[in-house]
């Protein structure tokens, strides 16, 4: 494929722009909303493609040895040039933050006994922790029972033998 008429060539871009403008003119002339919607979708695809081509043409100021390169800062400075890619970068590069203390996540008693609730006696605390464990064990037993029943039903239906419920 030669330079002229290539994938990102100016001629192809100009043809795309003229095609979009012609289609908009035809849509206004005919007054059909459906055609205008299709043209808008096509124009968005063309502009997104052009945005990607522009991004790929930007010289990279990143060096492999540069440990201080700020990707988020780069996108913040350049997102006005690449709005679609900037939105995508914001979704991909964002980090969910949790403010829960690590001890609370990994400690069952930490969910019950805090500095503000330190008036609980050791027996009350033990009772609360045991009750929580028993309730969770009951739920786990119900879930495993359901899984066993559904597995038995699936085996019975695949074997062709009638299930015990019939």
Coordinates of C-alpha atoms in Angstrom, one line a residue:
X1 CA 0.0 0.0 0.0
X2 CA 1.5 3.3 -1.0
X3 CA 1.6 6.5 1.0
X4 CA -1.3 8.1 -0.9
X5 CA -4.7 6.6 -0.1
X6 CA -3.3 4.7 2.9
X7 CA -5.2 3.9 6.1
X8 CA -4.5 7.3 7.7
X9 CA -3.9 9.4 4.5
X10 CA -5.2 12.9 4.2
X11 CA -7.1 11.9 1.0
X12 CA -9.1 9.3 2.9
X13 CA -9.7 11.7 5.8
X14 CA -11.0 14.3 3.3
X15 CA -13.2 11.8 1.6
X16 CA -14.6 10.8 5.0
X17 CA -15.3 14.4 5.9
X18 CA -17.1 15.0 2.6
X19 CA -19.1 11.8 2.9
X20 CA -20.3 12.9 6.4
X21 CA -21.2 16.4 5.2
X22 CA -23.0 15.0 2.2
X23 CA -24.9 12.5 4.3
X24 CA -25.9 15.3 6.7
X25 CA -27.2 17.4 3.8
X26 CA -29.2 14.5 2.5
X27 CA -30.7 13.7 5.9
X28 CA -31.8 17.4 6.4
X29 CA -33.3 17.4 2.9
X30 CA -35.3 14.2 3.5
X31 CA -36.0 15.1 7.1
X32 CA -35.7 11.5 8.4
X33 CA -34.6 11.1 12.0
X34 CA -33.3 7.6 11.4
X35 CA -30.8 8.7 8.8
X36 CA -29.6 11.5 11.0
X37 CA -29.0 9.0 13.8
X38 CA -27.0 6.7 11.6
X39 CA -24.9 9.6 10.3
X40 CA -24.2 10.8 13.8
X41 CA -23.0 7.3 14.7
X42 CA -20.8 7.2 11.6
X43 CA -19.3 10.6 12.4
X44 CA -18.5 9.6 15.9
X45 CA -16.7 6.5 14.6
X46 CA -14.7 8.6 12.1
X47 CA -13.8 11.2 14.8
X48 CA -12.8 8.4 17.2
X49 CA -10.6 6.8 14.5
X50 CA -9.0 10.2 13.8
X51 CA -8.4 10.8 17.5
X52 CA -6.6 7.4 17.8
X53 CA -4.5 8.2 14.7
X54 CA -3.6 11.6 16.2
X55 CA -2.7 9.9 19.6
X56 CA -0.5 7.4 17.8
X57 CA 1.3 10.3 16.0
X58 CA 2.2 12.2 19.1
X59 CA 5.9 11.9 20.0
X60 CA 6.4 9.9 23.2
X61 CA 8.1 11.8 26.0
X62 CA 8.5 8.6 28.1
X63 CA 11.8 7.0 28.7
X64 CA 12.2 3.5 30.1
X65 CA 14.8 4.7 32.6
X66 CA 12.4 7.5 33.9
X67 CA 10.8 6.1 37.0
X68 CA 9.1 9.4 37.8
X69 CA 6.9 9.5 34.6
X70 CA 3.4 10.5 35.7
X71 CA 0.9 8.7 33.4
X72 CA -2.1 10.3 35.1
X73 CA -0.6 13.7 34.9
X74 CA 0.1 13.2 31.1
X75 CA -3.5 12.3 30.5
X76 CA -4.7 15.2 32.7
X77 CA -2.7 17.6 30.6
X78 CA -3.6 16.1 27.2
X79 CA -7.2 14.9 27.7
X80 CA -8.6 18.0 25.9
X81 CA -6.8 16.8 22.7
X82 CA -8.1 13.2 23.0
X83 CA -11.5 13.3 24.8
X84 CA -12.6 9.7 24.0
X85 CA -9.2 8.2 24.8
X86 CA -9.0 10.4 27.9
X87 CA -12.3 9.0 29.2
X88 CA -11.0 5.5 28.5
X89 CA -7.8 6.2 30.3
X90 CA -9.7 7.6 33.3
X91 CA -11.7 4.4 33.6
X92 CA -8.7 2.1 33.1
X93 CA -6.1 4.0 35.2
X94 CA -8.4 4.9 38.1
X95 CA -7.8 3.1 41.4
X96 CA -10.5 2.3 43.9
X97 CA -9.6 3.5 47.3
X98 CA -10.6 1.9 50.6
X99 CA -10.4 3.7 53.9
X100 CA -11.2 0.6 56.0
X101 CA -8.4 -0.4 58.4
X102 CA -6.7 -3.6 57.7
X103 CA -7.3 -5.0 61.2
X104 CA -11.1 -4.6 60.7
X105 CA -11.1 -6.5 57.5
X106 CA -9.3 -9.6 58.9
X107 CA -10.6 -9.6 62.5
X108 CA -14.0 -10.9 63.5
X109 CA -13.7 -9.5 67.0
X110 CA -12.7 -6.1 65.5
X111 CA -16.1 -5.8 64.0
X112 CA -17.7 -6.1 67.4
X113 CA -15.2 -4.7 70.0
X114 CA -13.9 -1.3 69.4
X115 CA -12.5 1.4 71.7
X116 CA -16.0 2.8 72.0
X117 CA -17.5 -0.5 72.8
X118 CA -14.8 -1.7 75.2
X119 CA -17.4 -2.1 78.1
X120 CA -18.4 -5.5 76.8
X121 CA -17.2 -8.3 79.0
X122 CA -15.1 -11.2 77.6
X123 CA -18.1 -13.6 78.0
X124 CA -20.4 -11.2 76.0
X125 CA -17.8 -10.8 73.3
X126 CA -17.3 -14.6 73.1
X127 CA -21.1 -15.1 72.9
X128 CA -21.4 -12.6 70.1
X129 CA -18.5 -14.1 68.1
X130 CA -19.9 -17.6 68.6
X131 CA -23.4 -16.6 67.6
X132 CA -22.1 -15.0 64.4
X133 CA -20.1 -18.1 63.6
X134 CA -23.1 -20.4 64.2
X135 CA -25.3 -18.2 61.9
X136 CA -22.7 -18.2 59.2
X137 CA -22.3 -22.0 59.6
X138 CA -26.0 -22.5 59.2
X139 CA -26.0 -20.4 56.0
X140 CA -23.1 -22.4 54.7
X141 CA -24.9 -25.6 55.4
X142 CA -28.0 -24.4 53.6
X143 CA -25.9 -23.4 50.6
X144 CA -24.1 -26.7 50.4
X145 CA -27.4 -28.6 50.8
X146 CA -28.8 -26.6 47.9
X147 CA -25.7 -27.3 45.8
X148 CA -26.0 -31.0 46.5
X149 CA -29.7 -31.0 45.6
X150 CA -29.1 -29.2 42.3
X151 CA -26.2 -31.5 41.5
X152 CA -28.3 -34.5 42.1
X153 CA -31.1 -33.0 39.9
X154 CA -28.6 -32.2 37.1
X155 CA -27.2 -35.8 37.2
X156 CA -30.7 -37.3 37.2
X157 CA -31.8 -35.2 34.2
X158 CA -28.6 -35.9 32.2
X159 CA -28.8 -39.7 32.9
X160 CA -32.4 -39.8 31.7
X161 CA -33.6 -41.4 34.9
X162 CA -36.6 -39.8 36.6
X163 CA -35.8 -37.7 39.6
X164 CA -37.1 -38.5 43.0
X165 CA -39.5 -35.5 42.9
X166 CA -41.7 -37.0 40.2

